[in-house]
Short mmCIF file of C-alpha atoms and ligand atoms in Angstrom, two decimals:
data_model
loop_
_atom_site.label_atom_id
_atom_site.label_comp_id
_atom_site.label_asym_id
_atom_site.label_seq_id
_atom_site.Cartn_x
_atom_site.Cartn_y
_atom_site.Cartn_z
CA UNK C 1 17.17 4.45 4.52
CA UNK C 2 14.25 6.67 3.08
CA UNK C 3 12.23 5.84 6.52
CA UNK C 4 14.38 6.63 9.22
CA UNK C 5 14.83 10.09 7.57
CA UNK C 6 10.80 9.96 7.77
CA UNK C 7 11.02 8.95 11.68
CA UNK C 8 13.54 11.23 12.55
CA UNK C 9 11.09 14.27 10.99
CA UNK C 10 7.71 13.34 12.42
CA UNK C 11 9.25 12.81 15.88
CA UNK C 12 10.91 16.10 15.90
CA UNK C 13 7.46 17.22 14.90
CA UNK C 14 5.64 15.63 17.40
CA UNK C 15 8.52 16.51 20.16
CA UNK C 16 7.49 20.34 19.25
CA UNK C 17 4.23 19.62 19.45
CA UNK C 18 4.87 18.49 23.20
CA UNK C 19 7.09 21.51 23.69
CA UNK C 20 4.67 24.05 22.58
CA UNK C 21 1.56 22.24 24.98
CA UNK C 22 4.35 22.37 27.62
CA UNK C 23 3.64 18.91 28.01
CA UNK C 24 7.75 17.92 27.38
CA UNK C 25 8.12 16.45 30.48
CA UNK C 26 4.95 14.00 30.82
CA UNK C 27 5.35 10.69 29.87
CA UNK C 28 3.53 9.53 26.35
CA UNK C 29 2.17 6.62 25.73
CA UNK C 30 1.44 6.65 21.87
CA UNK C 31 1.48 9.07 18.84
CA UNK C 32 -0.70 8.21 16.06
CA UNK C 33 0.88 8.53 12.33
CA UNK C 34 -1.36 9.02 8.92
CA UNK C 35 0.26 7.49 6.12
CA UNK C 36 -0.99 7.78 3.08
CA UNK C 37 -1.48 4.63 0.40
CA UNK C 38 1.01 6.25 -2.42
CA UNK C 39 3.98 6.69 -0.24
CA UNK C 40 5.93 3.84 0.21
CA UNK C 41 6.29 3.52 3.57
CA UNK C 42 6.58 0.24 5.10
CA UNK C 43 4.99 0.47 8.32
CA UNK C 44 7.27 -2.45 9.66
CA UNK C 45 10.45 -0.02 8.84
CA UNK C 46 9.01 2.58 10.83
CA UNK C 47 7.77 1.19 13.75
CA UNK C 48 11.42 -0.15 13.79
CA UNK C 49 13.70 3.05 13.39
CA UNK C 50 10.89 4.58 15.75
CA UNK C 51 12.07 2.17 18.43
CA UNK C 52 15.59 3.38 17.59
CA UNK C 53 15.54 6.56 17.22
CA UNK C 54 13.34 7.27 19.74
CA UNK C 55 15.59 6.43 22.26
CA UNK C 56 16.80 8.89 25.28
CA UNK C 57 13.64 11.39 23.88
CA UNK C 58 10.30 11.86 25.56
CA UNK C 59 9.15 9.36 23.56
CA UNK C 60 10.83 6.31 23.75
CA UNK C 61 8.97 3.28 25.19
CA UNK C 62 5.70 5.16 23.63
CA UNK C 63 3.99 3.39 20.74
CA UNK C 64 3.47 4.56 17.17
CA UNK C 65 0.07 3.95 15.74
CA UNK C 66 0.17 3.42 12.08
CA UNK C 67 -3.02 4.25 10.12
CA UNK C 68 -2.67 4.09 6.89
CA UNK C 69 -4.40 6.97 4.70
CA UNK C 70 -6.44 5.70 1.19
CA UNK C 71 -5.74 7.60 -1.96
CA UNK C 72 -8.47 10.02 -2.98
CA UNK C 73 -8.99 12.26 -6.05
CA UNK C 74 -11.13 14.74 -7.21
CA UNK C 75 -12.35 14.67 -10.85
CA UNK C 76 -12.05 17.83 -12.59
CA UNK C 77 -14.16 16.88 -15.25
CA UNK C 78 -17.43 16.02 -12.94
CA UNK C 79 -16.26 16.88 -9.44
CA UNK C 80 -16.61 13.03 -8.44
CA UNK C 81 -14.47 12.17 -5.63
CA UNK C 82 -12.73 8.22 -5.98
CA UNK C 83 -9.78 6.26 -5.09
CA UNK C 84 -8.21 5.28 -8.37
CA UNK C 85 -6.37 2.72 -6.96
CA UNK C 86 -9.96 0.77 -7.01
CA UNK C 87 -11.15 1.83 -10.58
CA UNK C 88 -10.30 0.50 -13.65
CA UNK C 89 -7.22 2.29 -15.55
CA UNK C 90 -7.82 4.82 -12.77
CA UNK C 91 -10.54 6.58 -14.28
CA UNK C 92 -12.94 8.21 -12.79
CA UNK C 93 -16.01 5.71 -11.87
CA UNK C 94 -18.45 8.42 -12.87
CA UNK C 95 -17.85 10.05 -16.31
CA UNK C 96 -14.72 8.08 -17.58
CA UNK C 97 -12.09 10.85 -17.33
CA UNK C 98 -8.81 10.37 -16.76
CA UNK C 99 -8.28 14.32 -15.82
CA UNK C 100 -7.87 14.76 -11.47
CA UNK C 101 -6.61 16.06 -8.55
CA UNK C 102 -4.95 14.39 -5.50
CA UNK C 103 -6.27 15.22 -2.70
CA UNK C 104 -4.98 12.92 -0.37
CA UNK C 105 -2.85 9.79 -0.19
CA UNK C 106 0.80 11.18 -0.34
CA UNK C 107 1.53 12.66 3.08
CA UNK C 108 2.60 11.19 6.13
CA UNK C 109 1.39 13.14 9.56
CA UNK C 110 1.34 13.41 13.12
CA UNK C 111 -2.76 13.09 13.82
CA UNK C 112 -2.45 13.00 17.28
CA UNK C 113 -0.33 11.88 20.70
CA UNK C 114 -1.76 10.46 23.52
CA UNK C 115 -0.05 11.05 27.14
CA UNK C 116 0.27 8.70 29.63
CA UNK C 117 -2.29 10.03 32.50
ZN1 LIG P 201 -15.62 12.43 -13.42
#
């Protein structure tokens, strides 16, 4: 179960995250999580172990906000920035090389949690 190991990792970050505000004892109503497009993360999974295995922490009953990141590279031929996913054979739209860099579309994070006021 590749995403509860996900869950688990991004609640303990966000549980520090609380911690270190001093906030660990206020009650939170959501936390907002950036997926990116090339994982593959099935937001239904997660919002399902979140339930789970947030349980008896700060932040059950809170809600997780899935948004999910597009893939982006950076052309090292031309400096172009594109997502791939939306050009033909993944080339880049501008010059036609296949030569880049990813710059985003692979990590999942905690973007922000939102307390209960
Ligand atoms: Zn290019």
């Amino acid at each position: 179960m590749h995403e509860m190991s996900i869950v688990k990792r991004f609640m303990n970050i966000a549980l520090d995250q609380l911690i270190q505000q001093g906030k660990e004892n206020e009650t939170v109503e959501s936390v907002t999580l950036e997926v990116g497009e090339m994982t593959d993360l099935v937001p239904h999974y997660l919002q399902k172990y979140y339930e789970i295995a947030s349980k008896g922490t700060p932040l059950e009953a809170s809600k997780l906000i899935i948004e999910m990141i597009p893939m982006k590279v950076k052309c090292l031929d031309c400096g172009c920035e594109y997502n791939p996913m939306k050009t033909p054979d993944r080339l880049c739209p501008d010059c036609n090389s296949g030569n880049c860099h990813l710059l985003q579309g692979r990590d999942v994070s905690v973007s922000s949690i939102t307390l209960r006021s």
